[in-house]
GROMACS .gro file of N, CA and C in nm:
model
  306
    1MET      N    1   0.852  -0.503   3.049
    1MET     CA    2   0.948  -0.464   2.992
    1MET      C    3   0.954  -0.488   2.815
    2PRO      N    4   0.949  -0.423   2.760
    2PRO     CA    5   0.936  -0.426   2.608
    2PRO      C    6   1.059  -0.534   2.494
    3MET      N    7   1.004  -0.583   2.416
    3MET     CA    8   1.096  -0.716   2.358
    3MET      C    9   1.203  -0.576   2.263
    4PRO      N   10   1.316  -0.650   2.278
    4PRO     CA   11   1.407  -0.568   2.187
    4PRO      C   12   1.373  -0.614   2.019
    5LEU      N   13   1.475  -0.491   1.977
    5LEU     CA   14   1.384  -0.466   1.811
    5LEU      C   15   1.439  -0.602   1.748
    6ASP      N   16   1.569  -0.631   1.804
    6ASP     CA   17   1.625  -0.749   1.724
    6ASP      C   18   1.539  -0.893   1.731
    7VAL      N   19   1.456  -0.890   1.845
    7VAL     CA   20   1.419  -0.987   1.849
    7VAL      C   21   1.268  -1.006   1.815
    8ARG      N   22   1.189  -0.858   1.834
    8ARG     CA   23   1.083  -0.831   1.720
    8ARG      C   24   1.117  -0.908   1.578
    9TYR      N   25   1.224  -0.839   1.520
    9TYR     CA   26   1.230  -0.902   1.345
    9TYR      C   27   1.260  -1.042   1.350
   10LEU      N   28   1.302  -1.131   1.470
   10LEU     CA   29   1.330  -1.274   1.399
   10LEU      C   30   1.215  -1.335   1.427
   11ALA      N   31   1.083  -1.256   1.508
   11ALA     CA   32   0.956  -1.318   1.554
   11ALA      C   33   0.882  -1.311   1.449
   12TYR      N   34   0.890  -1.184   1.312
   12TYR     CA   35   0.824  -1.149   1.220
   12TYR      C   36   0.805  -1.280   1.113
   13ASP      N   37   0.643  -1.246   1.077
   13ASP     CA   38   0.596  -1.393   1.012
   13ASP      C   39   0.620  -1.326   0.883
   14PRO      N   40   0.698  -1.392   0.786
   14PRO     CA   41   0.670  -1.338   0.651
   14PRO      C   42   0.573  -1.365   0.551
   15GLY      N   43   0.515  -1.480   0.598
   15GLY     CA   44   0.419  -1.552   0.503
   15GLY      C   45   0.414  -1.597   0.372
   16ILE      N   46   0.581  -1.653   0.379
   16ILE     CA   47   0.635  -1.765   0.288
   16ILE      C   48   0.559  -1.910   0.289
   17THR      N   49   0.464  -1.996   0.192
   17THR     CA   50   0.446  -2.135   0.221
   17THR      C   51   0.478  -2.140   0.051
   18PRO      N   52   0.540  -2.289   0.040
   18PRO     CA   53   0.563  -2.352  -0.076
   18PRO      C   54   0.470  -2.358  -0.159
   19ALA      N   55   0.411  -2.330  -0.297
   19ALA     CA   56   0.291  -2.329  -0.355
   19ALA      C   57   0.351  -2.392  -0.504
   20GLY      N   58   0.268  -2.501  -0.502
   20GLY     CA   59   0.291  -2.584  -0.580
   20GLY      C   60   0.244  -2.574  -0.730
   21GLY      N   61   0.333  -2.604  -0.849
   21GLY     CA   62   0.328  -2.514  -0.941
   21GLY      C   63   0.357  -2.334  -1.005
   22GLY      N   64   0.402  -2.275  -0.893
   22GLY     CA   65   0.471  -2.154  -0.920
   22GLY      C   66   0.594  -2.135  -1.023
   23LEU      N   67   0.670  -2.221  -1.076
   23LEU     CA   68   0.802  -2.218  -1.097
   23LEU      C   69   0.751  -2.324  -1.257
   24PRO      N   70   0.791  -2.277  -1.377
   24PRO     CA   71   0.773  -2.342  -1.507
   24PRO      C   72   0.915  -2.418  -1.482
   25GLY      N   73   0.849  -2.577  -1.567
   25GLY     CA   74   0.974  -2.671  -1.558
   25GLY      C   75   0.936  -2.779  -1.379
   26LEU      N   76   0.870  -2.742  -1.296
   26LEU     CA   77   0.846  -2.808  -1.176
   26LEU      C   78   0.806  -2.941  -1.225
   27SER      N   79   0.732  -2.976  -1.314
   27SER     CA   80   0.734  -3.132  -1.343
   27SER      C   81   0.825  -3.189  -1.380
   28VAL      N   82   0.929  -3.121  -1.465
   28VAL     CA   83   1.036  -3.198  -1.548
   28VAL      C   84   1.102  -3.202  -1.403
   29LEU      N   85   1.166  -3.094  -1.336
   29LEU     CA   86   1.256  -3.154  -1.220
   29LEU      C   87   1.169  -3.245  -1.112
   30ARG      N   88   1.051  -3.255  -1.130
   30ARG     CA   89   1.004  -3.413  -1.008
   30ARG      C   90   1.043  -3.524  -1.075
   31ASN      N   91   1.015  -3.505  -1.248
   31ASN     CA   92   1.054  -3.631  -1.305
   31ASN      C   93   1.189  -3.653  -1.266
   32VAL      N   94   1.309  -3.579  -1.301
   32VAL     CA   95   1.429  -3.621  -1.288
   32VAL      C   96   1.434  -3.682  -1.126
   33VAL      N   97   1.386  -3.593  -1.039
   33VAL     CA   98   1.414  -3.640  -0.842
   33VAL      C   99   1.361  -3.793  -0.896
   34ASN      N  100   1.226  -3.832  -0.960
   34ASN     CA  101   1.179  -3.968  -0.923
   34ASN      C  102   1.251  -4.055  -0.993
   35SER      N  103   1.339  -4.025  -1.121
   35SER     CA  104   1.438  -4.085  -1.204
   35SER      C  105   1.527  -4.112  -1.092
   36ILE      N  106   1.643  -4.049  -1.031
   36ILE     CA  107   1.741  -4.052  -0.964
   36ILE      C  108   1.707  -4.145  -0.856
   37ASN      N  109   1.568  -4.144  -0.788
   37ASN     CA  110   1.554  -4.233  -0.661
   37ASN      C  111   1.566  -4.389  -0.734
   38LEU      N  112   1.467  -4.393  -0.858
   38LEU     CA  113   1.463  -4.517  -0.897
   38LEU      C  114   1.605  -4.570  -0.915
   39PHE      N  115   1.685  -4.486  -0.979
   39PHE     CA  116   1.857  -4.530  -1.014
   39PHE      C  117   1.904  -4.570  -0.911
   40GLY      N  118   1.882  -4.530  -0.812
   40GLY     CA  119   1.936  -4.554  -0.661
   40GLY      C  120   1.859  -4.687  -0.592
   41ILE      N  121   1.760  -4.735  -0.616
   41ILE     CA  122   1.665  -4.804  -0.578
   41ILE      C  123   1.761  -4.954  -0.640
   42VAL      N  124   1.763  -4.922  -0.794
   42VAL     CA  125   1.816  -5.032  -0.843
   42VAL      C  126   1.965  -5.067  -0.817
   43ALA      N  127   2.039  -4.963  -0.798
   43ALA     CA  128   2.161  -4.930  -0.746
   43ALA      C  129   2.187  -5.040  -0.648
   44VAL      N  130   2.087  -5.036  -0.536
   44VAL     CA  131   2.061  -5.078  -0.407
   44VAL      C  132   2.060  -5.253  -0.437
   45VAL      N  133   1.992  -5.288  -0.496
   45VAL     CA  134   1.936  -5.417  -0.570
   45VAL      C  135   2.045  -5.508  -0.623
   46GLY      N  136   2.142  -5.430  -0.660
   46GLY     CA  137   2.247  -5.463  -0.685
   46GLY      C  138   2.349  -5.500  -0.610
   47ALA      N  139   2.349  -5.407  -0.533
   47ALA     CA  140   2.431  -5.379  -0.461
   47ALA      C  141   2.454  -5.487  -0.333
   48LEU      N  142   2.339  -5.494  -0.317
   48LEU     CA  143   2.275  -5.640  -0.183
   48LEU      C  144   2.283  -5.753  -0.266
   49ALA      N  145   2.258  -5.767  -0.365
   49ALA     CA  146   2.306  -5.909  -0.416
   49ALA      C  147   2.446  -5.932  -0.403
   50VAL      N  148   2.534  -5.826  -0.437
   50VAL     CA  149   2.676  -5.853  -0.433
   50VAL      C  150   2.727  -5.895  -0.312
   51SER      N  151   2.651  -5.796  -0.243
   51SER     CA  152   2.660  -5.814  -0.066
   51SER      C  153   2.628  -5.965  -0.012
   52LEU      N  154   2.528  -6.018  -0.051
   52LEU     CA  155   2.473  -6.148  -0.034
   52LEU      C  156   2.552  -6.264  -0.082
   53GLY      N  157   2.618  -6.249  -0.183
   53GLY     CA  158   2.722  -6.299  -0.262
   53GLY      C  159   2.866  -6.277  -0.193
   54VAL      N  160   2.922  -6.225  -0.145
   54VAL     CA  161   3.035  -6.214  -0.061
   54VAL      C  162   3.012  -6.285   0.074
   55TRP      N  163   2.891  -6.252   0.117
   55TRP     CA  164   2.869  -6.297   0.266
   55TRP      C  165   2.937  -6.448   0.249
   56ALA      N  166   2.787  -6.462   0.153
   56ALA     CA  167   2.777  -6.633   0.149
   56ALA      C  168   2.939  -6.709   0.121
   57TRP      N  169   3.002  -6.662  -0.002
   57TRP     CA  170   3.175  -6.685  -0.040
   57TRP      C  171   3.257  -6.664   0.078
   58GLY      N  172   3.214  -6.589   0.174
   58GLY     CA  173   3.293  -6.578   0.254
   58GLY      C  174   3.286  -6.670   0.348
   59HIS      N  175   3.164  -6.708   0.415
   59HIS     CA  176   3.112  -6.801   0.522
   59HIS      C  177   3.195  -6.934   0.454
   60HIS      N  178   3.146  -7.003   0.308
   60HIS     CA  179   3.175  -7.128   0.292
   60HIS      C  180   3.317  -7.110   0.251
   61SER      N  181   3.397  -7.048   0.232
   61SER     CA  182   3.551  -7.059   0.197
   61SER      C  183   3.617  -7.014   0.348
   62GLY      N  184   3.577  -6.993   0.462
   62GLY     CA  185   3.644  -6.966   0.562
   62GLY      C  186   3.679  -6.813   0.554
   63GLY      N  187   3.660  -6.736   0.473
   63GLY     CA  188   3.717  -6.617   0.477
   63GLY      C  189   3.640  -6.527   0.558
   64HIS      N  190   3.667  -6.534   0.689
   64HIS     CA  191   3.596  -6.409   0.792
   64HIS      C  192   3.590  -6.266   0.738
   65GLN      N  193   3.697  -6.216   0.675
   65GLN     CA  194   3.685  -6.037   0.645
   65GLN      C  195   3.626  -6.066   0.532
   66ALA      N  196   3.595  -6.154   0.459
   66ALA     CA  197   3.476  -6.168   0.331
   66ALA      C  198   3.400  -6.171   0.385
   67GLU      N  199   3.313  -6.264   0.462
   67GLU     CA  200   3.188  -6.280   0.546
   67GLU      C  201   3.143  -6.145   0.596
   68ALA      N  202   3.273  -6.074   0.694
   68ALA     CA  203   3.223  -5.946   0.734
   68ALA      C  204   3.212  -5.875   0.654
   69ASN      N  205   3.277  -5.818   0.607
   69ASN     CA  206   3.261  -5.763   0.484
   69ASN      C  207   3.085  -5.746   0.404
   70GLY      N  208   3.059  -5.855   0.349
   70GLY     CA  209   2.902  -5.910   0.331
   70GLY      C  210   2.824  -5.862   0.429
   71LYS      N  211   2.849  -5.894   0.524
   71LYS     CA  212   2.741  -5.869   0.617
   71LYS      C  213   2.715  -5.707   0.657
   72LYS      N  214   2.846  -5.624   0.644
   72LYS     CA  215   2.828  -5.517   0.661
   72LYS      C  216   2.751  -5.434   0.530
   73GLY      N  217   2.768  -5.491   0.408
   73GLY     CA  218   2.703  -5.479   0.270
   73GLY      C  219   2.559  -5.464   0.259
   74VAL      N  220   2.528  -5.606   0.322
   74VAL     CA  221   2.387  -5.614   0.361
   74VAL      C  222   2.242  -5.489   0.456
   75LEU      N  223   2.406  -5.485   0.522
   75LEU     CA  224   2.311  -5.363   0.622
   75LEU      C  225   2.333  -5.225   0.554
   76VAL      N  226   2.429  -5.224   0.524
   76VAL     CA  227   2.417  -5.061   0.418
   76VAL      C  228   2.350  -5.036   0.334
   77SER      N  229   2.295  -5.183   0.234
   77SER     CA  230   2.200  -5.193   0.124
   77SER      C  231   2.100  -5.167   0.177
   78ALA      N  232   2.032  -5.254   0.285
   78ALA     CA  233   1.889  -5.211   0.376
   78ALA      C  234   1.864  -5.057   0.409
   79GLY      N  235   1.983  -5.009   0.470
   79GLY     CA  236   2.011  -4.924   0.516
   79GLY      C  237   1.953  -4.768   0.421
   80ALA      N  238   2.030  -4.796   0.272
   80ALA     CA  239   1.979  -4.746   0.197
   80ALA      C  240   1.878  -4.736   0.129
   81ALA      N  241   1.820  -4.889   0.095
   81ALA     CA  242   1.679  -4.904   0.084
   81ALA      C  243   1.589  -4.828   0.149
   82LEU      N  244   1.614  -4.831   0.286
   82LEU     CA  245   1.507  -4.754   0.357
   82LEU      C  246   1.524  -4.621   0.342
   83GLY      N  247   1.607  -4.572   0.350
   83GLY     CA  248   1.615  -4.396   0.308
   83GLY      C  249   1.575  -4.371   0.182
   84LEU      N  250   1.593  -4.455   0.065
   84LEU     CA  251   1.530  -4.360  -0.045
   84LEU      C  252   1.418  -4.432  -0.050
   85GLY      N  253   1.352  -4.507  -0.010
   85GLY     CA  254   1.195  -4.537  -0.012
   85GLY      C  255   1.099  -4.413   0.100
   86ALA      N  256   1.199  -4.399   0.207
   86ALA     CA  257   1.106  -4.353   0.299
   86ALA      C  258   1.172  -4.162   0.282
   87ALA      N  259   1.223  -4.137   0.159
   87ALA     CA  260   1.250  -3.998   0.162
   87ALA      C  261   1.151  -3.918   0.163
   88ASN      N  262   1.070  -3.918   0.054
   88ASN     CA  263   0.945  -3.834   0.064
   88ASN      C  264   0.851  -3.850   0.185
   89GLY      N  265   0.822  -3.930   0.262
   89GLY     CA  266   0.768  -3.890   0.354
   89GLY      C  267   0.891  -3.836   0.530
   90ILE      N  268   1.010  -3.885   0.507
   90ILE     CA  269   1.065  -3.760   0.594
   90ILE      C  270   1.047  -3.598   0.535
   91VAL      N  271   1.086  -3.587   0.396
   91VAL     CA  272   1.099  -3.473   0.388
   91VAL      C  273   0.908  -3.401   0.430
   92ALA      N  274   0.845  -3.483   0.399
   92ALA     CA  275   0.710  -3.433   0.425
   92ALA      C  276   0.711  -3.401   0.552
   93PHE      N  277   0.737  -3.510   0.658
   93PHE     CA  278   0.717  -3.507   0.832
   93PHE      C  279   0.803  -3.363   0.894
   94PHE      N  280   0.923  -3.368   0.853
   94PHE     CA  281   1.014  -3.241   0.863
   94PHE      C  282   0.923  -3.117   0.837
   95SER      N  283   0.891  -3.098   0.699
   95SER     CA  284   0.811  -2.991   0.650
   95SER      C  285   0.706  -2.982   0.739
   96THR      N  286   0.620  -3.084   0.761
   96THR     CA  287   0.499  -3.028   0.841
   96THR      C  288   0.542  -2.973   0.989
   97LEU      N  289   0.631  -3.031   1.034
   97LEU     CA  290   0.683  -3.004   1.168
   97LEU      C  291   0.752  -2.880   1.174
   98GLY      N  292   0.812  -2.819   1.043
   98GLY     CA  293   0.871  -2.667   1.027
   98GLY      C  294   0.749  -2.597   1.054
   99THR      N  295   0.609  -2.635   1.015
   99THR     CA  296   0.526  -2.521   0.996
   99THR      C  297   0.408  -2.483   1.099
  100GLN      N  298   0.494  -2.574   1.224
  100GLN     CA  299   0.454  -2.560   1.320
  100GLN      C  300   0.518  -2.482   1.435
  101VAL      N  301   0.643  -2.497   1.400
  101VAL     CA  302   0.741  -2.362   1.462
  101VAL      C  303   0.699  -2.248   1.448
  102LYS      N  304   0.645  -2.180   1.629
  102LYS     CA  305   0.584  -2.018   1.613
  102LYS      C  306   0.691  -1.952   1.657
   0.00000   0.00000   0.00000
């Protein structure tokens, strides 16, 4: 039984792959994204410091809500740092995984 025409169009390989240096300004865009990532990491360091301070203050003052919020802030900051640090690897992993789809 022959494949329907719509399915054959979906299976067609257009032959498009990412090419470095294809557009002018690519190095500027990379610098901008690197700067945004650095800004995010610096912000996470500040958020972590504040969260640790709130956690300690809540613990020593008996403020259970402040202590819980400090703990949540520490976990969120750690997750954000993990995401920012791993962003390039995550994108590279899924991009490579996507090239294997046939």
